PDB file of C-alpha atoms in Angstrom:
ATOM      1  CA  ARG A   1      -7.235   3.443  -7.536  1.00  0.00           C
ATOM      2  CA  LEU A   2      -9.796   0.855  -8.550  1.00  0.00           C
ATOM      3  CA  PRO A   3     -13.561   1.380  -8.246  1.00  0.00           C
ATOM      4  CA  ASP A   4     -13.672  -1.063  -5.303  1.00  0.00           C
ATOM      5  CA  GLY A   5     -11.286   1.187  -3.360  1.00  0.00           C
ATOM      6  CA  SER A   6      -8.175  -0.923  -3.874  1.00  0.00           C
ATOM      7  CA  TYR A   7      -4.928   0.945  -4.476  1.00  0.00           C
ATOM      8  CA  SER A   8      -2.096   0.019  -6.791  1.00  0.00           C
ATOM      9  CA  VAL A   9       1.369   0.089  -5.234  1.00  0.00           C
ATOM     10  CA  ALA A  10       2.084   3.359  -7.075  1.00  0.00           C
ATOM     11  CA  ALA A  11      -1.197   4.964  -5.977  1.00  0.00           C
ATOM     12  CA  ALA A  12      -0.626   3.935  -2.350  1.00  0.00           C
ATOM     13  CA  ALA A  13       2.922   5.317  -2.474  1.00  0.00           C
ATOM     14  CA  GLN A  14       1.577   8.620  -3.746  1.00  0.00           C
ATOM     15  CA  ARG A  15      -1.245   8.709  -1.181  1.00  0.00           C
ATOM     16  CA  TYR A  16       1.083   8.149   1.777  1.00  0.00           C
ATOM     17  CA  GLY A  17       4.078  10.086   0.441  1.00  0.00           C
ATOM     18  CA  VAL A  18       6.469   7.138   0.409  1.00  0.00           C
ATOM     19  CA  SER A  19       8.288   5.179  -2.278  1.00  0.00           C
ATOM     20  CA  LYS A  20       6.861   2.121  -4.022  1.00  0.00           C
ATOM     21  CA  ASN A  21       9.558   0.054  -2.304  1.00  0.00           C
ATOM     22  CA  VAL A  22       8.273   1.175   1.102  1.00  0.00           C
ATOM     23  CA  VAL A  23       4.754   0.098   0.133  1.00  0.00           C
ATOM     24  CA  ARG A  24       6.073  -3.297  -0.983  1.00  0.00           C
ATOM     25  CA  ARG A  25       7.860  -3.658   2.370  1.00  0.00           C
ATOM     26  CA  TRP A  26       4.632  -2.809   4.194  1.00  0.00           C
ATOM     27  CA  ILE A  27       2.979  -5.662   2.289  1.00  0.00           C
ATOM     28  CA  ALA A  28       5.834  -8.056   3.096  1.00  0.00           C
ATOM     29  CA  ALA A  29       5.728  -7.026   6.781  1.00  0.00           C
ATOM     30  CA  GLY A  30       1.969  -7.651   6.943  1.00  0.00           C
ATOM     31  CA  LEU A  31       1.007  -4.024   7.607  1.00  0.00           C
ATOM     32  CA  VAL A  32      -1.443  -4.114   4.703  1.00  0.00           C
ATOM     33  CA  ALA A  33      -3.083  -6.898   2.692  1.00  0.00           C
ATOM     34  CA  ALA A  34      -2.616  -7.052  -1.060  1.00  0.00           C
ATOM     35  CA  GLU A  35      -3.691  -9.294  -3.885  1.00  0.00           C
ATOM     36  CA  GLN A  36      -2.535  -9.771  -7.437  1.00  0.00           C
ATOM     37  CA  ILE A  37      -5.095  -8.663  -9.986  1.00  0.00           C
ATOM     38  CA  THR A  38      -4.923  -8.873 -13.751  1.00  0.00           C
ATOM     39  CA  LEU A  39      -6.762  -6.037 -15.460  1.00  0.00           C
ATOM     40  CA  PRO A  40      -7.627  -6.009 -19.166  1.00  0.00           C
ATOM     41  CA  LYS A  41      -4.638  -4.995 -21.309  1.00  0.00           C
ATOM     42  CA  GLN A  42      -2.341  -4.859 -18.256  1.00  0.00           C
ATOM     43  CA  ALA A  43       0.125  -7.149 -16.550  1.00  0.00           C
ATOM     44  CA  ARG A  44      -0.670  -8.683 -13.169  1.00  0.00           C
ATOM     45  CA  SER A  45      -0.320  -6.045 -10.499  1.00  0.00           C
ATOM     46  CA  LEU A  46      -0.506  -5.899  -6.727  1.00  0.00           C
ATOM     47  CA  TYR A  47      -3.441  -3.993  -5.291  1.00  0.00           C
ATOM     48  CA  LEU A  48      -3.693  -3.054  -1.643  1.00  0.00           C
ATOM     49  CA  LEU A  49      -6.900  -3.650   0.275  1.00  0.00           C
ATOM     50  CA  ILE A  50      -7.126  -0.562   2.483  1.00  0.00           C
ATOM     51  CA  ASP A  51     -10.037  -0.264   4.903  1.00  0.00           C
ATOM     52  CA  PRO A  52     -10.465   2.817   7.145  1.00  0.00           C
ATOM     53  CA  ALA A  53      -8.532   1.266  10.055  1.00  0.00           C
ATOM     54  CA  THR A  54      -5.638   0.261   7.801  1.00  0.00           C
ATOM     55  CA  ASP A  55      -5.682   3.715   6.198  1.00  0.00           C
ATOM     56  CA  LYS A  56      -5.294   5.346   9.605  1.00  0.00           C
ATOM     57  CA  LYS A  57      -2.466   2.956  10.554  1.00  0.00           C
ATOM     58  CA  LEU A  58      -0.591   3.557   7.284  1.00  0.00           C
ATOM     59  CA  GLN A  59      -0.958   7.331   7.612  1.00  0.00           C
ATOM     60  CA  ALA A  60       0.592   7.128  11.078  1.00  0.00           C
ATOM     61  CA  VAL A  61       3.431   4.870   9.922  1.00  0.00           C
ATOM     62  CA  ALA A  62       4.143   7.030   6.880  1.00  0.00           C
ATOM     63  CA  THR A  63       4.500  10.189   8.956  1.00  0.00           C
ATOM     64  CA  THR A  64       7.150   8.730  11.276  1.00  0.00           C
ATOM     65  CA  ARG A  65      10.674   7.539  10.762  1.00  0.00           C
ATOM     66  CA  ALA A  66       9.280   4.140  11.794  1.00  0.00           C
ATOM     67  CA  SER A  67       7.983   3.773   8.244  1.00  0.00           C
ATOM     68  CA  ARG A  68      11.554   2.918   7.293  1.00  0.00           C
ATOM     69  CA  THR A  69      11.875   0.207   9.958  1.00  0.00           C
ATOM     70  CA  TYR A  70       8.423  -1.419   9.604  1.00  0.00           C
ATOM     71  CA  PRO A  71       7.299  -1.901  13.200  1.00  0.00           C
ATOM     72  CA  ASN A  72       5.120  -4.841  14.183  1.00  0.00           C
ATOM     73  CA  SER A  73       2.002  -2.725  14.689  1.00  0.00           C
TER      74      SER A  73
END
């Protein structure tokens, strides 16, 4: 997790108990915003911008089977 509160794909996957592929699908489905950031001595990586409302939504999605089907919520 970055100091500004952004999460890497791996950190978000760990936080919500899902795979990195699920997190990438959430991004593609528009459930969470992400931006590419290049950090010193690292390749460009996606970081998720998770505010409290998005956090609550992702927690709910991750705890249901719907997290595998990516509802339009």
